[in-house]
Amino acid sequence: LAFCRGRVVRVPKGPLIRVMGTEVVIPCSVSDYDGPSEQNFDWEFSRETDFMRIASTWDPTFTSEEYQKRVGNGDIKLRRSSNDAVELVIRNIQPTDQGRYKCSTPSTDATVQGNYDAEVQVKVISDGLSVSGSKGRSSVSLRLSEGDSFKLRCSASTTSPEHTHLHVTWQIKSGSTWRDILSLTHEGKFHPGLGYEERYRNGDIRLDTGANDTYQLSVSQTSLVDGGAYRCLVSEWVRGADTSWQKIQEKSVEVATVAIQRTDVVISTSNVSVTERDSLDLTCNITTDRSGIFQAEVMWYFSASPDDTLSDAQVLLSVDRDSVVSDSTLISLSHVDRNSYRLLVRDVNVEDSGYYYCQAAVWVPLHNGSWHKVVERTSAPVSVVVTPLEPDYEVFLNASKTPKFSDDPTELNCRIMNAQDTEANIRFTVSWYYRKHLFSDDVVTEELLATMDADWTLLLGDRSRERTQNGEIIFSKKTADTFSLRIQWTSESDRGDYFCVISAWSRHRNNSWVKSKDVTSASVSILWATQGRNL
């Protein structure tokens, strides 16, 4: 029996209930046939007994005179969906289109077996669906701040003679496409749109039904993504003869345009340069058009690098929404006005160079007396460069003892002169250098004799290490402003030019010392007469 079944032509199980003025699509397919893979189809219509020819996929002369105009202007057309399936599309269906529709397939089989046509009944009902905005008003405009709440309403009802169900969807358009927010389906189920699932579970997105066939969308905790046009999309559904749900029409109404004012956190100045020991003054401004009661929570951060995640940032100071400020000795935070918070860092040093951020959270009171955080945002970083406070001083090198003969002593004094801005946080050290004296224009690189680090530890160069350890060379600090180099027995190898470098060191808050300036003296030549040459 299975081998003898033959061709099968299928159309939907009727009756198909459709609404006047809508577009109707009736599919037809064929299976279990012989011949070419692409099959042809003929469509006919009957109100009572006789059938009128509508359209054919293979015969351009098939159409009856009654349908030639509608087929010619595209109000009725055939749309092939595959080699073995086609759709009859009727645009703007009317009550006169109610009746039986027959789909036929010309035979391509070796033997005639199976069914070569199938019929479906189409019932055309009047349009009873009504959709409108709140109280019939046109679209409204709302201007809100981040974190605010709003409600939108639409009305939807039907007077359809059939037992139909409504499917209501709230949508938003923030560009060129509409996106689903939340639906109440024709089966009575709530279905959040893509990206709104969590907000629906949290109760920030709700859809409630009310009196007079109203459908209310409630949105709380608004953010910038909630800005756009809102519409209420309503579709009407009926259960078909095969028990499946079929959408028979759809209408929409634009209800509101919502603009969300961004709450920004901005530090009033851009990149800042401040001199060491001065004060750093920064102001954090919260820009919002919020007119109701709110409190701000502000936190200042410092980071050595411009890291927007603040993962390695140091918290400087904070003020909570009760205006309680965290303590700090050299840093203060004050509330300048309703939306501004000032950070003052006194007695800055080089370590304070880096990036400063202001993070602000806005809180609003709820009806139950509690407070709710509606938005939190972090400013762009402000780059702060602390310029070291360089002491002003000069360096003078002279020879208090010069050799007249080999083995005579040599003594050089390196003095700090005209020093200014050298308070207790400045320390001086010396470095001694030697350069061989040449009579040609050849360049000779200087050699380090000795240098002192910030804690006055003497570090010897290769040239002087052994003789210093033997006591032949003595490095000393005679007075607070004078460093001395003494060669007990000057030798021929000591002939040449000498100079010194005085380094100024600044003490930071952690008691570490950082070099802030170097000043080099003029060179002094150590030479004496030798046999056979007058120098």
Coordinates of C-alpha atoms in Angstrom, one line a residue:
L1 CA 0.0 0.0 0.0
A2 CA 2.9 2.4 0.8
F3 CA 4.3 1.9 -2.7
C4 CA 0.9 2.7 -4.3
R5 CA 0.2 5.9 -2.4
G6 CA 1.3 8.3 -5.1
R7 CA 1.3 12.1 -5.3
V8 CA 0.1 14.2 -2.2
V9 CA -1.0 17.8 -2.5
R10 CA -1.4 19.7 0.8
V11 CA -3.0 23.0 1.9
P12 CA -3.7 24.1 5.5
K13 CA -6.6 22.6 7.3
G14 CA -9.6 25.0 7.2
P15 CA -11.4 27.1 7.8
L16 CA -8.8 29.8 7.7
I17 CA -10.1 32.8 9.5
R18 CA -8.7 36.1 8.2
V19 CA -9.4 39.8 8.8
M20 CA -10.7 42.1 6.1
G21 CA -8.1 44.4 4.7
T22 CA -5.1 42.3 5.7
E23 CA -2.7 40.3 3.6
V24 CA -3.5 36.6 3.4
V25 CA -0.9 33.9 2.5
I26 CA -2.1 30.3 1.7
P27 CA 0.6 27.7 1.3
C28 CA 0.4 24.7 -1.0
S29 CA 2.9 21.8 -1.3
V30 CA 3.3 18.6 -3.2
S31 CA 5.2 15.4 -2.3
D32 CA 5.7 11.8 -3.5
Y33 CA 5.7 12.7 -7.2
D34 CA 7.6 11.6 -10.3
G35 CA 9.2 13.8 -12.9
P36 CA 11.2 17.1 -12.6
S37 CA 12.0 18.4 -9.1
E38 CA 10.3 21.7 -9.8
Q39 CA 6.5 21.3 -9.9
N40 CA 3.9 23.7 -11.2
F41 CA 0.7 24.9 -9.4
D42 CA -2.7 26.2 -10.4
W43 CA -5.0 28.1 -8.0
E44 CA -8.7 28.5 -8.3
F45 CA -11.5 30.0 -6.2
S46 CA -15.2 29.2 -5.7
R47 CA -17.8 31.1 -3.7
E48 CA -20.5 28.4 -4.2
T49 CA -20.1 25.7 -6.9
D50 CA -18.2 26.9 -9.9
F51 CA -14.4 27.6 -9.7
M52 CA -12.7 30.6 -11.2
R53 CA -9.1 30.5 -12.3
I54 CA -6.8 32.8 -10.2
A55 CA -3.2 32.2 -11.2
S56 CA -0.7 29.6 -12.5
T57 CA 3.0 29.1 -12.2
W58 CA 3.3 27.7 -15.7
D59 CA 0.4 29.0 -17.9
P60 CA 0.2 32.9 -18.3
T61 CA -3.2 32.5 -20.0
F62 CA -4.7 30.6 -17.0
T63 CA -6.2 33.6 -15.1
S64 CA -10.0 34.2 -15.5
E65 CA -11.2 37.7 -16.6
E66 CA -12.5 38.4 -13.0
Y67 CA -8.9 38.2 -11.6
Q68 CA -6.8 39.6 -14.4
K69 CA -6.7 43.2 -13.0
R70 CA -5.8 42.1 -9.4
V71 CA -3.2 39.7 -10.6
G72 CA -1.8 42.2 -13.1
N73 CA -1.3 44.9 -10.4
G74 CA 0.2 42.5 -7.9
D75 CA -2.7 42.4 -5.4
I76 CA -2.8 38.7 -6.0
K77 CA 0.4 36.8 -6.8
L78 CA 2.0 33.4 -6.5
R79 CA 5.3 33.2 -4.5
R80 CA 7.4 30.1 -4.9
S81 CA 9.0 29.0 -1.6
S82 CA 10.7 25.9 -2.9
N83 CA 10.6 23.5 -5.9
D84 CA 7.7 21.7 -4.5
A85 CA 5.8 24.5 -2.7
V86 CA 4.2 27.8 -3.5
E87 CA 2.2 30.4 -1.7
L88 CA -1.0 32.3 -2.9
V89 CA -0.7 35.8 -1.6
I90 CA -3.8 38.0 -1.5
R91 CA -3.3 41.6 -0.5
N92 CA -6.2 43.6 1.1
I93 CA -8.6 40.6 1.3
Q94 CA -12.3 41.5 1.1
P95 CA -15.5 39.7 2.1
T96 CA -16.0 38.8 -1.5
D97 CA -12.8 36.7 -1.3
Q98 CA -14.5 34.4 1.3
G99 CA -14.9 30.9 -0.1
R100 CA -13.0 27.8 -1.2
Y101 CA -9.5 27.9 -2.6
K102 CA -8.2 25.0 -4.6
C103 CA -4.5 24.2 -5.3
S104 CA -3.8 21.8 -8.2
T105 CA -0.6 20.3 -9.6
P106 CA -0.4 19.2 -13.3
S107 CA 0.7 15.6 -13.5
T108 CA 4.3 14.7 -14.2
D109 CA 3.9 11.1 -12.9
A110 CA 4.3 8.0 -15.0
T111 CA 1.0 6.7 -13.7
V112 CA -1.8 8.7 -12.1
Q113 CA -1.8 8.0 -8.4
G114 CA -2.7 10.0 -5.3
N115 CA -4.4 13.4 -5.2
Y116 CA -3.6 16.2 -7.6
D117 CA -5.5 19.0 -5.8
A118 CA -6.5 20.1 -2.3
E119 CA -9.1 22.7 -1.1
V120 CA -9.2 25.0 1.9
Q121 CA -12.1 27.2 3.2
V122 CA -11.2 30.9 3.9
K123 CA -13.5 32.9 6.2
V124 CA -13.2 36.7 6.1
I125 CA -14.3 38.6 9.2
S126 CA -14.6 42.3 9.9
D127 CA -11.8 44.3 11.6
G128 CA -12.7 44.6 15.2
L129 CA -9.2 45.4 16.7
S130 CA -8.7 48.8 18.2
V131 CA -5.3 50.1 19.5
S132 CA -4.7 53.5 21.0
G133 CA -2.4 55.4 23.3
S134 CA -3.2 56.5 26.9
K135 CA -6.7 58.1 26.8
G136 CA -6.5 58.3 23.1
R137 CA -3.7 61.0 23.2
S138 CA -1.0 61.3 20.6
S139 CA 2.6 60.4 21.5
V140 CA 4.1 62.3 24.5
S141 CA 7.6 63.3 25.2
L142 CA 9.3 62.5 28.5
R143 CA 12.7 63.9 29.7
L144 CA 14.1 61.9 32.6
S145 CA 17.4 61.4 34.5
E146 CA 19.3 58.2 34.8
G147 CA 17.7 56.0 37.5
D148 CA 14.2 57.6 37.2
S149 CA 11.1 55.5 36.7
F150 CA 8.2 56.0 34.2
K151 CA 5.0 54.3 33.1
L152 CA 3.3 54.1 29.7
R153 CA -0.2 53.0 28.8
C154 CA -2.0 51.8 25.8
S155 CA -5.5 50.4 25.2
A156 CA -6.3 47.4 23.0
S157 CA -9.6 45.6 22.5
T158 CA -11.4 43.6 19.8
T159 CA -15.0 43.1 18.8
S160 CA -14.2 40.2 16.6
P161 CA -17.1 37.7 16.1
E162 CA -14.6 34.9 16.5
H163 CA -13.0 33.8 19.7
T164 CA -9.7 35.6 19.3
H165 CA -6.9 36.4 21.7
L166 CA -4.6 39.5 21.9
H167 CA -0.9 39.5 22.0
V168 CA 0.5 42.8 23.4
T169 CA 4.2 43.8 23.0
W170 CA 5.9 46.9 24.2
Q171 CA 8.8 47.9 21.9
I172 CA 11.5 50.6 21.8
K173 CA 13.3 52.1 18.8
S174 CA 16.7 53.7 19.4
G175 CA 17.9 53.8 15.9
S176 CA 16.2 52.3 12.8
T177 CA 14.8 49.1 14.3
W178 CA 12.2 48.2 16.9
R179 CA 13.2 45.9 19.7
D180 CA 10.9 43.9 22.0
I181 CA 10.9 44.9 25.7
L182 CA 8.1 42.8 27.2
S183 CA 5.2 40.9 25.9
L184 CA 1.9 39.4 27.2
T185 CA 1.3 36.6 24.7
H186 CA -2.0 35.4 23.3
E187 CA -1.5 32.4 25.6
G188 CA -1.4 34.6 28.7
K189 CA 2.4 34.3 29.3
F190 CA 4.9 37.1 29.9
H191 CA 8.0 37.1 27.7
P192 CA 10.8 39.6 28.0
G193 CA 12.7 40.7 24.9
L194 CA 16.3 39.9 24.2
G195 CA 18.5 41.8 26.7
Y196 CA 15.6 42.5 29.1
E197 CA 15.5 39.1 30.8
E198 CA 17.4 40.1 34.0
R199 CA 15.6 43.4 34.4
Y200 CA 12.3 41.6 34.1
R201 CA 13.4 39.1 36.8
N202 CA 14.4 42.0 39.0
G203 CA 11.1 43.7 38.6
D204 CA 12.6 46.7 36.8
I205 CA 10.5 46.0 33.8
R206 CA 6.8 45.2 34.3
L207 CA 3.6 44.9 32.2
D208 CA 0.3 45.2 34.0
T209 CA -3.3 45.0 32.7
G210 CA -5.8 47.4 34.0
A211 CA -9.4 48.6 33.6
N212 CA -10.7 49.6 30.2
D213 CA -8.5 47.2 28.3
T214 CA -5.3 49.0 29.3
Y215 CA -1.8 47.6 29.2
Q216 CA 0.8 49.5 31.3
L217 CA 4.5 49.2 30.9
S218 CA 6.5 50.2 34.0
V219 CA 10.2 50.9 33.8
S220 CA 12.4 51.6 36.8
Q221 CA 16.1 52.1 37.2
T222 CA 16.3 53.8 33.8
S223 CA 19.6 53.9 32.0
L224 CA 20.8 55.5 28.7
V225 CA 19.6 52.5 26.7
D226 CA 16.0 53.3 27.7
G227 CA 16.0 56.4 25.6
G228 CA 14.0 56.2 22.4
A229 CA 10.6 55.9 20.9
Y230 CA 8.1 53.5 22.5
R231 CA 5.2 51.8 20.9
C232 CA 2.5 49.3 21.8
L233 CA 2.3 46.5 19.2
V234 CA -0.9 44.4 19.3
S235 CA -1.6 41.3 17.3
E236 CA -4.8 39.2 17.1
W237 CA -4.6 35.5 17.2
V238 CA -7.1 32.7 16.5
R239 CA -6.8 28.9 17.0
G240 CA -7.0 27.1 13.7
A241 CA -8.7 23.9 12.8
D242 CA -5.5 22.0 13.5
T243 CA -5.4 23.5 17.0
S244 CA -2.4 25.7 16.2
W245 CA -2.4 29.5 16.9
Q246 CA -2.5 31.7 13.8
K247 CA -1.9 35.5 13.8
I248 CA -4.6 37.1 11.7
Q249 CA -3.6 40.8 12.1
E250 CA -1.4 43.3 13.8
K251 CA -1.6 47.0 14.7
S252 CA 0.6 49.4 16.7
V253 CA 0.5 52.9 18.2
E254 CA 3.5 55.1 19.2
V255 CA 2.9 56.1 22.8
A256 CA 6.0 58.2 23.9
T257 CA 9.4 59.4 23.1
V258 CA 11.7 59.1 26.1
A259 CA 15.0 61.1 26.5
I260 CA 17.4 60.0 29.3
Q261 CA 19.7 62.8 30.6
R262 CA 23.1 61.3 31.3
T263 CA 24.7 61.9 34.7
D264 CA 28.3 62.8 34.1
V265 CA 31.2 63.0 36.6
V266 CA 33.8 65.5 35.4
I267 CA 36.9 66.9 37.1
S268 CA 36.8 70.6 36.3
T269 CA 40.4 70.9 35.2
S270 CA 42.3 69.0 32.5
N271 CA 46.0 68.1 32.9
V272 CA 47.6 69.9 35.8
S273 CA 51.2 70.9 36.6
V274 CA 52.0 72.0 40.2
T275 CA 55.3 72.8 41.9
E276 CA 56.5 70.7 44.8
R277 CA 55.5 71.9 48.2
D278 CA 52.4 73.7 46.7
S279 CA 48.8 72.5 47.0
L280 CA 46.9 70.5 44.4
D281 CA 43.3 71.7 44.1
L282 CA 40.8 69.6 42.0
T283 CA 37.0 69.9 41.8
C284 CA 34.7 67.0 40.9
N285 CA 31.4 68.1 39.2
I286 CA 28.3 65.9 38.9
T287 CA 26.3 67.1 35.9
T288 CA 22.6 66.1 36.2
D289 CA 19.3 67.8 35.6
R290 CA 17.7 65.9 38.5
S291 CA 15.5 68.4 40.4
G292 CA 14.3 66.2 43.2
I293 CA 16.0 65.1 46.4
F294 CA 19.2 63.1 46.0
Q295 CA 22.5 62.6 47.8
A296 CA 25.9 62.0 46.2
E297 CA 28.6 59.6 47.4
V298 CA 32.0 60.7 46.2
M299 CA 35.3 58.9 46.2
W300 CA 38.7 60.2 44.9
Y301 CA 41.3 57.8 43.5
F302 CA 44.9 58.1 42.6
S303 CA 46.8 55.8 40.2
A304 CA 50.3 55.8 38.8
S305 CA 48.9 54.8 35.4
P306 CA 45.7 55.8 33.5
D307 CA 43.8 52.6 34.3
D308 CA 40.0 53.2 33.9
T309 CA 39.3 50.0 35.9
L310 CA 40.9 51.5 39.0
S311 CA 42.1 48.0 39.8
D312 CA 45.4 49.3 41.2
A313 CA 44.2 52.7 42.2
Q314 CA 44.6 54.1 45.7
V315 CA 41.6 55.6 47.6
L316 CA 42.5 59.1 48.7
L317 CA 39.3 60.3 50.4
S318 CA 35.6 59.7 50.3
V319 CA 32.4 61.3 51.4
D320 CA 29.3 59.2 51.9
R321 CA 25.7 60.4 51.3
D322 CA 25.5 61.5 54.9
S323 CA 28.4 63.9 54.2
V324 CA 30.8 62.0 56.4
V325 CA 34.3 62.5 55.1
S326 CA 37.1 59.9 55.7
D327 CA 40.1 61.3 57.6
S328 CA 43.5 62.3 56.2
T329 CA 46.3 64.6 57.4
L330 CA 47.4 66.2 54.2
I331 CA 44.3 65.7 52.1
S332 CA 40.9 67.3 52.6
L333 CA 37.6 66.9 50.8
S334 CA 34.9 69.5 50.9
H335 CA 31.4 69.9 49.6
V336 CA 31.5 73.1 47.5
D337 CA 27.8 73.1 46.4
R338 CA 25.0 70.7 45.5
N339 CA 26.9 69.0 42.7
S340 CA 30.6 69.9 43.4
Y341 CA 33.2 68.3 45.6
R342 CA 36.7 69.7 46.1
L343 CA 39.9 67.7 46.7
L344 CA 42.8 69.6 48.3
V345 CA 46.2 67.9 48.6
R346 CA 48.6 70.1 50.6
D347 CA 52.4 70.1 50.4
V348 CA 52.6 67.9 47.3
N349 CA 55.8 66.2 46.2
V350 CA 57.0 64.3 43.2
E351 CA 55.3 61.1 44.4
D352 CA 52.0 62.8 43.9
S353 CA 52.5 62.8 40.2
G354 CA 50.0 60.5 38.4
Y355 CA 46.3 60.2 37.5
Y356 CA 43.4 61.4 39.7
Y357 CA 39.8 60.0 39.3
C358 CA 36.6 61.0 40.9
Q359 CA 33.9 58.4 41.3
A360 CA 30.4 59.5 42.2
A361 CA 27.2 57.6 43.0
V362 CA 23.7 59.3 43.1
W363 CA 21.2 58.0 45.6
V364 CA 17.5 58.9 45.8
P365 CA 15.0 58.2 48.6
L366 CA 12.3 55.6 48.2
H367 CA 8.8 55.7 49.6
N368 CA 9.7 53.3 52.4
G369 CA 12.4 55.7 53.7
S370 CA 15.3 53.8 52.4
W371 CA 17.8 55.1 49.8
H372 CA 18.5 53.6 46.5
K373 CA 21.6 54.1 44.2
V374 CA 20.4 55.0 40.8
V375 CA 23.7 55.6 39.0
E376 CA 27.4 55.4 39.5
R377 CA 30.0 56.9 37.2
T378 CA 33.8 57.5 37.2
S379 CA 35.4 60.6 35.6
A380 CA 38.1 60.5 33.0
P381 CA 41.5 60.7 34.6
V382 CA 43.3 64.0 35.1
S383 CA 47.1 63.9 34.7
V384 CA 49.0 65.7 37.5
V385 CA 52.7 66.4 37.1
V386 CA 54.5 67.7 40.2
T387 CA 57.5 69.6 39.3
P388 CA 60.4 69.2 41.7
L389 CA 61.3 72.3 43.7
E390 CA 64.9 72.7 42.6
P391 CA 67.2 74.6 45.0
D392 CA 69.1 77.4 43.5
Y393 CA 72.8 77.3 44.1
E394 CA 76.3 77.6 42.5
V395 CA 79.4 75.5 42.8
F396 CA 82.9 76.9 43.1
L397 CA 86.1 74.7 43.0
N398 CA 89.5 76.0 44.0
A399 CA 92.8 74.5 45.0
S400 CA 93.9 75.4 48.5
K401 CA 97.2 73.4 48.0
T402 CA 98.9 72.9 44.7
P403 CA 102.1 70.8 44.1
K404 CA 105.3 72.4 43.0
F405 CA 107.0 69.1 42.7
S406 CA 106.1 65.5 42.5
D407 CA 105.1 64.1 45.9
D408 CA 103.8 67.5 47.1
P409 CA 100.2 67.5 48.5
T410 CA 97.2 68.6 46.6
E411 CA 94.0 69.8 48.2
L412 CA 90.8 70.9 46.3
N413 CA 87.8 72.5 47.9
C414 CA 84.3 72.2 46.3
R415 CA 82.0 74.9 47.8
I416 CA 78.3 75.4 47.6
M417 CA 77.6 79.1 47.1
N418 CA 74.5 81.5 47.0
A419 CA 72.2 78.6 48.0
Q420 CA 68.5 79.4 48.2
D421 CA 65.4 77.3 48.9
T422 CA 67.5 74.8 50.7
E423 CA 65.4 74.0 53.7
A424 CA 65.7 70.9 55.9
N425 CA 64.2 68.7 53.2
I426 CA 67.2 69.3 50.9
R427 CA 70.5 67.5 51.2
F428 CA 73.8 68.0 49.2
T429 CA 76.3 65.4 48.1
V430 CA 79.5 65.6 46.0
S431 CA 81.0 63.6 43.1
W432 CA 84.7 64.1 42.2
Y433 CA 86.0 63.6 38.6
Y434 CA 89.4 63.6 36.9
R435 CA 90.3 64.2 33.3
K436 CA 93.8 63.7 31.9
H437 CA 95.3 66.9 30.6
L438 CA 96.3 66.7 26.9
F439 CA 98.1 69.3 24.8
S440 CA 96.3 68.1 21.6
D441 CA 92.6 68.4 20.8
D442 CA 91.9 64.8 21.6
V443 CA 88.9 64.2 23.8
V444 CA 89.4 62.3 27.0
T445 CA 86.5 60.9 29.0
E446 CA 86.4 61.9 32.6
E447 CA 87.0 59.2 35.3
L448 CA 85.0 59.0 38.5
L449 CA 87.1 59.3 41.6
A450 CA 84.4 59.1 44.2
T451 CA 80.7 59.9 44.7
M452 CA 78.3 60.1 47.6
D453 CA 74.7 58.8 47.6
A454 CA 71.8 60.3 49.5
D455 CA 72.9 59.0 52.9
W456 CA 76.4 60.4 52.4
T457 CA 77.9 56.9 51.8
L458 CA 81.1 57.3 49.8
L459 CA 81.4 55.1 46.7
L460 CA 84.9 54.9 45.2
G461 CA 85.9 54.8 41.5
D462 CA 88.4 52.4 40.1
R463 CA 91.1 55.1 39.7
S464 CA 91.1 56.1 43.4
R465 CA 89.9 53.0 45.2
E466 CA 93.3 51.5 46.2
R467 CA 95.0 54.8 47.1
T468 CA 92.0 55.9 49.2
Q469 CA 92.0 52.7 51.1
N470 CA 95.8 53.2 51.7
G471 CA 95.2 56.7 53.0
E472 CA 96.9 58.4 50.0
I473 CA 93.7 60.1 49.0
I474 CA 91.3 61.6 51.5
F475 CA 87.7 62.7 50.8
S476 CA 86.1 64.8 53.5
K477 CA 83.4 67.3 54.3
K478 CA 85.0 70.3 55.9
T479 CA 81.9 72.3 56.6
A480 CA 78.2 72.2 55.8
D481 CA 78.9 73.8 52.4
T482 CA 82.4 72.6 51.6
F483 CA 83.7 69.2 50.4
S484 CA 87.4 68.4 50.1
L485 CA 89.6 66.2 48.1
R486 CA 93.2 65.8 49.3
I487 CA 96.0 63.8 47.6
Q488 CA 98.8 63.3 50.2
W489 CA 101.6 62.6 47.7
T490 CA 100.8 63.9 44.2
S491 CA 102.3 61.7 41.5
E492 CA 102.9 62.2 37.7
S493 CA 99.7 60.2 37.1
D494 CA 97.7 62.8 39.0
R495 CA 98.5 65.6 36.6
G496 CA 95.3 66.8 34.8
D497 CA 92.0 68.5 35.3
Y498 CA 89.7 68.0 38.2
F499 CA 86.0 69.1 38.7
C500 CA 83.2 68.4 41.1
V501 CA 79.4 67.9 40.8
I502 CA 77.2 68.9 43.7
S503 CA 73.9 67.0 43.8
A504 CA 70.7 68.2 45.6
W505 CA 68.4 65.6 47.1
S506 CA 64.8 66.2 48.1
R507 CA 63.1 64.2 50.9
H508 CA 59.7 62.7 50.2
R509 CA 56.9 62.0 52.7
N510 CA 58.1 58.4 53.1
N511 CA 61.5 59.8 54.1
S512 CA 63.1 58.5 50.9
W513 CA 65.6 60.9 49.1
V514 CA 65.3 61.6 45.4
K515 CA 67.9 63.6 43.4
S516 CA 66.4 66.8 42.1
K517 CA 69.4 68.7 40.6
D518 CA 73.1 68.5 39.6
V519 CA 75.5 71.5 39.3
T520 CA 79.0 71.0 37.9
S521 CA 81.9 73.2 38.8
A522 CA 84.5 74.6 36.4
S523 CA 87.6 72.4 36.2
V524 CA 90.9 73.1 38.0
S525 CA 94.2 72.0 36.4
I526 CA 96.9 70.4 38.6
L527 CA 100.2 70.8 36.9
W528 CA 103.8 71.5 37.9
A529 CA 107.2 72.1 36.2
T530 CA 109.1 69.0 35.3
Q531 CA 112.7 68.5 34.1
G532 CA 113.1 69.4 30.5
R533 CA 109.7 71.2 30.2
N534 CA 108.3 74.5 31.6
L535 CA 104.6 74.3 32.2

